Coordinates of N, CA, C and O in Angstrom, one line a residue:
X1 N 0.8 -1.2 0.0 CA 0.0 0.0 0.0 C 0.9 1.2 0.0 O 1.9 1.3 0.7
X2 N 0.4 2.2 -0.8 CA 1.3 3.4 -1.2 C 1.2 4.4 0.1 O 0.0 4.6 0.6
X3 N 2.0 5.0 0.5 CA 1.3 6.2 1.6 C 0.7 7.4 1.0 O 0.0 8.0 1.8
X4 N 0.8 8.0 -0.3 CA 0.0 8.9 -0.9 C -0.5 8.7 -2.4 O 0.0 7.9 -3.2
X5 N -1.5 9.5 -2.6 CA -2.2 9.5 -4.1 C -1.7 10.7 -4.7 O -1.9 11.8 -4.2
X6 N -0.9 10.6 -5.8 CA -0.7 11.8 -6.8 C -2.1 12.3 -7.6 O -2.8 11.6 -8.2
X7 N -2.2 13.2 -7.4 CA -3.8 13.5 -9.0 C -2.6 14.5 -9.7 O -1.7 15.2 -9.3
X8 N -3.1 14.1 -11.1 CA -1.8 14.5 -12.6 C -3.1 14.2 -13.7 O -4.1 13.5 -13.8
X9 N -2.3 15.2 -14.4 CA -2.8 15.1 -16.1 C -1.9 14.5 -16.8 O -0.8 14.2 -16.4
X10 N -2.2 14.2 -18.1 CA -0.6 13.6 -19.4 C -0.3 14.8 -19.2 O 0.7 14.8 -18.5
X11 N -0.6 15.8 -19.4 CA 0.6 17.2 -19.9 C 0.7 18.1 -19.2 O 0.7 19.2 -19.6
X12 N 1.0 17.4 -17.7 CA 1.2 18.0 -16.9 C 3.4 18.3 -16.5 O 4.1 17.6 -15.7
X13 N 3.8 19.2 -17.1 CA 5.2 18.7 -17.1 C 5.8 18.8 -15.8 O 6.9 18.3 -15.6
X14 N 4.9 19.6 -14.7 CA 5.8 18.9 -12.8 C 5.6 17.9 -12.8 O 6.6 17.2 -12.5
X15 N 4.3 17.1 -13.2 CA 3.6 16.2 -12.6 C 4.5 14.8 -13.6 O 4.4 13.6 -13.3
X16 N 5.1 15.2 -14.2 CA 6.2 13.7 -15.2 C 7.6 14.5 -14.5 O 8.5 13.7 -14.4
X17 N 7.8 15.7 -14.1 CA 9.3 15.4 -13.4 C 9.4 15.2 -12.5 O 10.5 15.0 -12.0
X18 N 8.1 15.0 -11.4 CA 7.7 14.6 -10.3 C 7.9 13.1 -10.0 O 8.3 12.5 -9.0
X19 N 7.4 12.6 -11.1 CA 7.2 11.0 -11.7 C 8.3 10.6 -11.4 O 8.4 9.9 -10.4
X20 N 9.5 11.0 -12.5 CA 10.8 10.6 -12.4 C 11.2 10.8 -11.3 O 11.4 9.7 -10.6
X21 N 11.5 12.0 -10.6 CA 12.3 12.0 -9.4 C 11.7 10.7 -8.2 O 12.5 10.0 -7.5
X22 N 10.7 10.6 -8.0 CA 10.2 9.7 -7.5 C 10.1 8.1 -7.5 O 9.9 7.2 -6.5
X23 N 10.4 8.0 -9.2 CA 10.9 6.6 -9.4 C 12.7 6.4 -9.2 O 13.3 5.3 -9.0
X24 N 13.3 7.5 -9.4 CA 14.3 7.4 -8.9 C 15.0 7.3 -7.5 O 16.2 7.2 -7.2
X25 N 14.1 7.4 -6.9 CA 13.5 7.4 -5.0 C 13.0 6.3 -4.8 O 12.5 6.3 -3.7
X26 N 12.9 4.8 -5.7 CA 12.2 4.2 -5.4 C 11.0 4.4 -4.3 O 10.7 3.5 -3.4
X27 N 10.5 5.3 -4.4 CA 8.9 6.1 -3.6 C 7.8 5.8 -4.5 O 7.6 6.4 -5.5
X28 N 6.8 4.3 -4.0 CA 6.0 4.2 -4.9 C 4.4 5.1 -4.4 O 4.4 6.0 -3.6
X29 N 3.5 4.7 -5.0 CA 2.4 5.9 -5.2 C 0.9 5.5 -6.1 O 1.0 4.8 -7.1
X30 N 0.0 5.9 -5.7 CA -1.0 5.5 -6.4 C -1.0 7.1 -7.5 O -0.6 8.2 -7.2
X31 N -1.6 6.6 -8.9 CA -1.8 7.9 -9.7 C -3.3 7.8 -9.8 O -4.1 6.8 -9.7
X32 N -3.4 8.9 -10.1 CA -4.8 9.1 -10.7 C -5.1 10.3 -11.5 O -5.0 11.4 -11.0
X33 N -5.8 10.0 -13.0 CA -5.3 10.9 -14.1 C -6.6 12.4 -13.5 O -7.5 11.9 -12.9
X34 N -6.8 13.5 -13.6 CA -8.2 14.0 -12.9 C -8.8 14.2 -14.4 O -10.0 14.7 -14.5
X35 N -8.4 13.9 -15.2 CA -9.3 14.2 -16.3 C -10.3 13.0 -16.6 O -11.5 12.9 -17.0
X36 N -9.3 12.0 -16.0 CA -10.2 10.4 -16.9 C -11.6 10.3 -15.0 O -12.8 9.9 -14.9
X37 N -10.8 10.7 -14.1 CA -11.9 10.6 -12.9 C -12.3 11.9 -12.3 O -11.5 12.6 -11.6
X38 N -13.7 12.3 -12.7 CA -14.5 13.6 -12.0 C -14.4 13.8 -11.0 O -14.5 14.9 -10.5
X39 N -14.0 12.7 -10.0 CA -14.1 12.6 -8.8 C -12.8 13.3 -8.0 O -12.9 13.9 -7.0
X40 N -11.7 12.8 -8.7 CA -10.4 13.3 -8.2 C -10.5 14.6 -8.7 O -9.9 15.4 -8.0
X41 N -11.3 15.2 -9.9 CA -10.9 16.4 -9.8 C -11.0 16.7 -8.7 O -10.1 16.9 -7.8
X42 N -12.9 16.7 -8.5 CA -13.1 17.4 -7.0 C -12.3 17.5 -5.8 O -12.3 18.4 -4.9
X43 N -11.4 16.5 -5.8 CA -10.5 16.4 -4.6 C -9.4 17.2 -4.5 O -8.9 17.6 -3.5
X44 N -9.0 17.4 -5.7 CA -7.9 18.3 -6.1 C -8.1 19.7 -5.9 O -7.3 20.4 -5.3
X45 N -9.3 20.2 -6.5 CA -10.4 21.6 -6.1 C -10.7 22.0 -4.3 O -10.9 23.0 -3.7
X46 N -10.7 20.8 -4.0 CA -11.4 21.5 -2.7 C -10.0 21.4 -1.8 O -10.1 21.9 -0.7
X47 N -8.7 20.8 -2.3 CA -7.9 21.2 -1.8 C -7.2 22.4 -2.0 O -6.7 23.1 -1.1
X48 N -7.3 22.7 -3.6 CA -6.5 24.0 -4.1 C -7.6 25.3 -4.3 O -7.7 26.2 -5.3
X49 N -8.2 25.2 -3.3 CA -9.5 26.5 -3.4 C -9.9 26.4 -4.8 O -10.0 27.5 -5.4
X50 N -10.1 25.6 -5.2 CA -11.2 25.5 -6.5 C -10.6 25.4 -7.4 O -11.2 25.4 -8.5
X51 N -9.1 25.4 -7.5 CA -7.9 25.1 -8.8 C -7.5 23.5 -8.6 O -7.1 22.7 -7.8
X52 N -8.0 23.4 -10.1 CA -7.5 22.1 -10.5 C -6.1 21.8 -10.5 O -5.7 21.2 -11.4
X53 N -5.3 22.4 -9.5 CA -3.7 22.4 -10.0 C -3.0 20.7 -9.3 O -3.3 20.1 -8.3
X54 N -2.1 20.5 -10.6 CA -1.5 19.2 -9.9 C 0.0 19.2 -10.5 O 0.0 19.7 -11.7
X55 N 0.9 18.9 -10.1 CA 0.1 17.2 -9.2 C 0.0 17.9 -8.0 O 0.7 19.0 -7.7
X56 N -1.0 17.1 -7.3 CA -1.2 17.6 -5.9 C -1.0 16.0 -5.2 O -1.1 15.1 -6.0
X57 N -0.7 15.7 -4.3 CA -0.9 14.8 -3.5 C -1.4 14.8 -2.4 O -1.4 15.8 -1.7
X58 N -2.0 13.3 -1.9 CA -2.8 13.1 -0.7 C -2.2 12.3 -0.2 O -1.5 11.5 -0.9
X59 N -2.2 12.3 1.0 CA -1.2 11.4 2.3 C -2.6 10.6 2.9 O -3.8 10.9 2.8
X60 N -1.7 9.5 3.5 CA -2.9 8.5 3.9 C -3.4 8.8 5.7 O -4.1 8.2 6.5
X61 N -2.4 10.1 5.8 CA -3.3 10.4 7.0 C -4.2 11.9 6.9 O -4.6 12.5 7.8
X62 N -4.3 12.2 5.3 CA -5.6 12.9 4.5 C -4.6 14.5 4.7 O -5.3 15.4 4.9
X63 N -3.8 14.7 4.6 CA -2.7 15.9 4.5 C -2.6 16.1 2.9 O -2.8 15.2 2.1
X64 N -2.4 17.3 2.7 CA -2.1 17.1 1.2 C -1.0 18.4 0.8 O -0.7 19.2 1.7
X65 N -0.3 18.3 -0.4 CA 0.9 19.0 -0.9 C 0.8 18.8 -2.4 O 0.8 17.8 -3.1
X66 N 0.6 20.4 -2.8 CA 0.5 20.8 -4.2 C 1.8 21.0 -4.9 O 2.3 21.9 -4.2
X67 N 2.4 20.8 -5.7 CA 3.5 20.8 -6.4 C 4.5 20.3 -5.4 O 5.1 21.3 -5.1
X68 N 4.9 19.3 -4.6 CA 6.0 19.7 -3.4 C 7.3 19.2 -4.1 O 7.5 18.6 -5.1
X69 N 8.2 19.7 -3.2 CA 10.1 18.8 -4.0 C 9.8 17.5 -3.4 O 8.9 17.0 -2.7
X70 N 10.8 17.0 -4.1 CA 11.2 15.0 -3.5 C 11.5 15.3 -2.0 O 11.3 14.5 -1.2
X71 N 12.1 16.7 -1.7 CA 12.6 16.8 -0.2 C 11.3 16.9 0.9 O 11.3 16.4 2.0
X72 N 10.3 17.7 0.4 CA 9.3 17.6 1.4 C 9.0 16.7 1.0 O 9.2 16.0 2.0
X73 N 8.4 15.7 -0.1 CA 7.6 14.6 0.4 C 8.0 13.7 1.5 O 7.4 13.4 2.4
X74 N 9.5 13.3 1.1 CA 10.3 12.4 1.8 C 10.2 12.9 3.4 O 9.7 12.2 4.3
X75 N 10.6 13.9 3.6 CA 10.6 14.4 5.2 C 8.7 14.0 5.3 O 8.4 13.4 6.3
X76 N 7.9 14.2 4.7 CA 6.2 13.7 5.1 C 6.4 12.1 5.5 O 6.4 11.6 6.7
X77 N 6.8 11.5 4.1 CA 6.9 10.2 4.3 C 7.8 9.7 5.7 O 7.5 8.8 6.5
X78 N 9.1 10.8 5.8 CA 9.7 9.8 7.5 C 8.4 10.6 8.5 O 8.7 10.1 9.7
X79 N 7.6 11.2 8.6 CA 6.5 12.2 9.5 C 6.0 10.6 9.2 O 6.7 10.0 10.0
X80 N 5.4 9.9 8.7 CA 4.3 9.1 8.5 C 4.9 7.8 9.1 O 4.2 7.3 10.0
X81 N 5.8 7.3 8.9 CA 6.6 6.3 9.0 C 6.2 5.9 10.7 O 6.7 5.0 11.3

């Protein structure tokens, strides 16, 4: 089980250098595209005051972080740990 959900578009270009740095962190992750699910948009909106901005991510203790570096996630992920 991943500790957070990315929401991303295809042409989102943080949201694929995000990708990478992440797979190079071996830090795995649930994605989810917001275009193909309505639902994530909404999640992404009511995080970013009504902006669809991503990637955003959600933490599995329901925290979230809009554009963040590999450095804050990782410092979230040892917070979670």
């Amino acid at each position: 089980m991943s500790s957070f959900t990315m929401y991303t578009t295809p042409w989102c270009g943080y949201c694929q250098r995000l990708k990478g740095q992440l797979g190079r962190e071996d830090i795995t992750f649930d994605e989810v595209d917001i275009e193909q699910v309505p639902e994530a948009a909404q999640i992404v909106e009511k995080v970013n005051g009504g902006n669809q901005t991503v990637p955003t991510l959600v933490y599995s203790d329901g925290t979230a972080m809009t554009n963040p570096s590999i450095a804050q996630i990782k410092a979230k992920l040892a917070e979670l740990a």
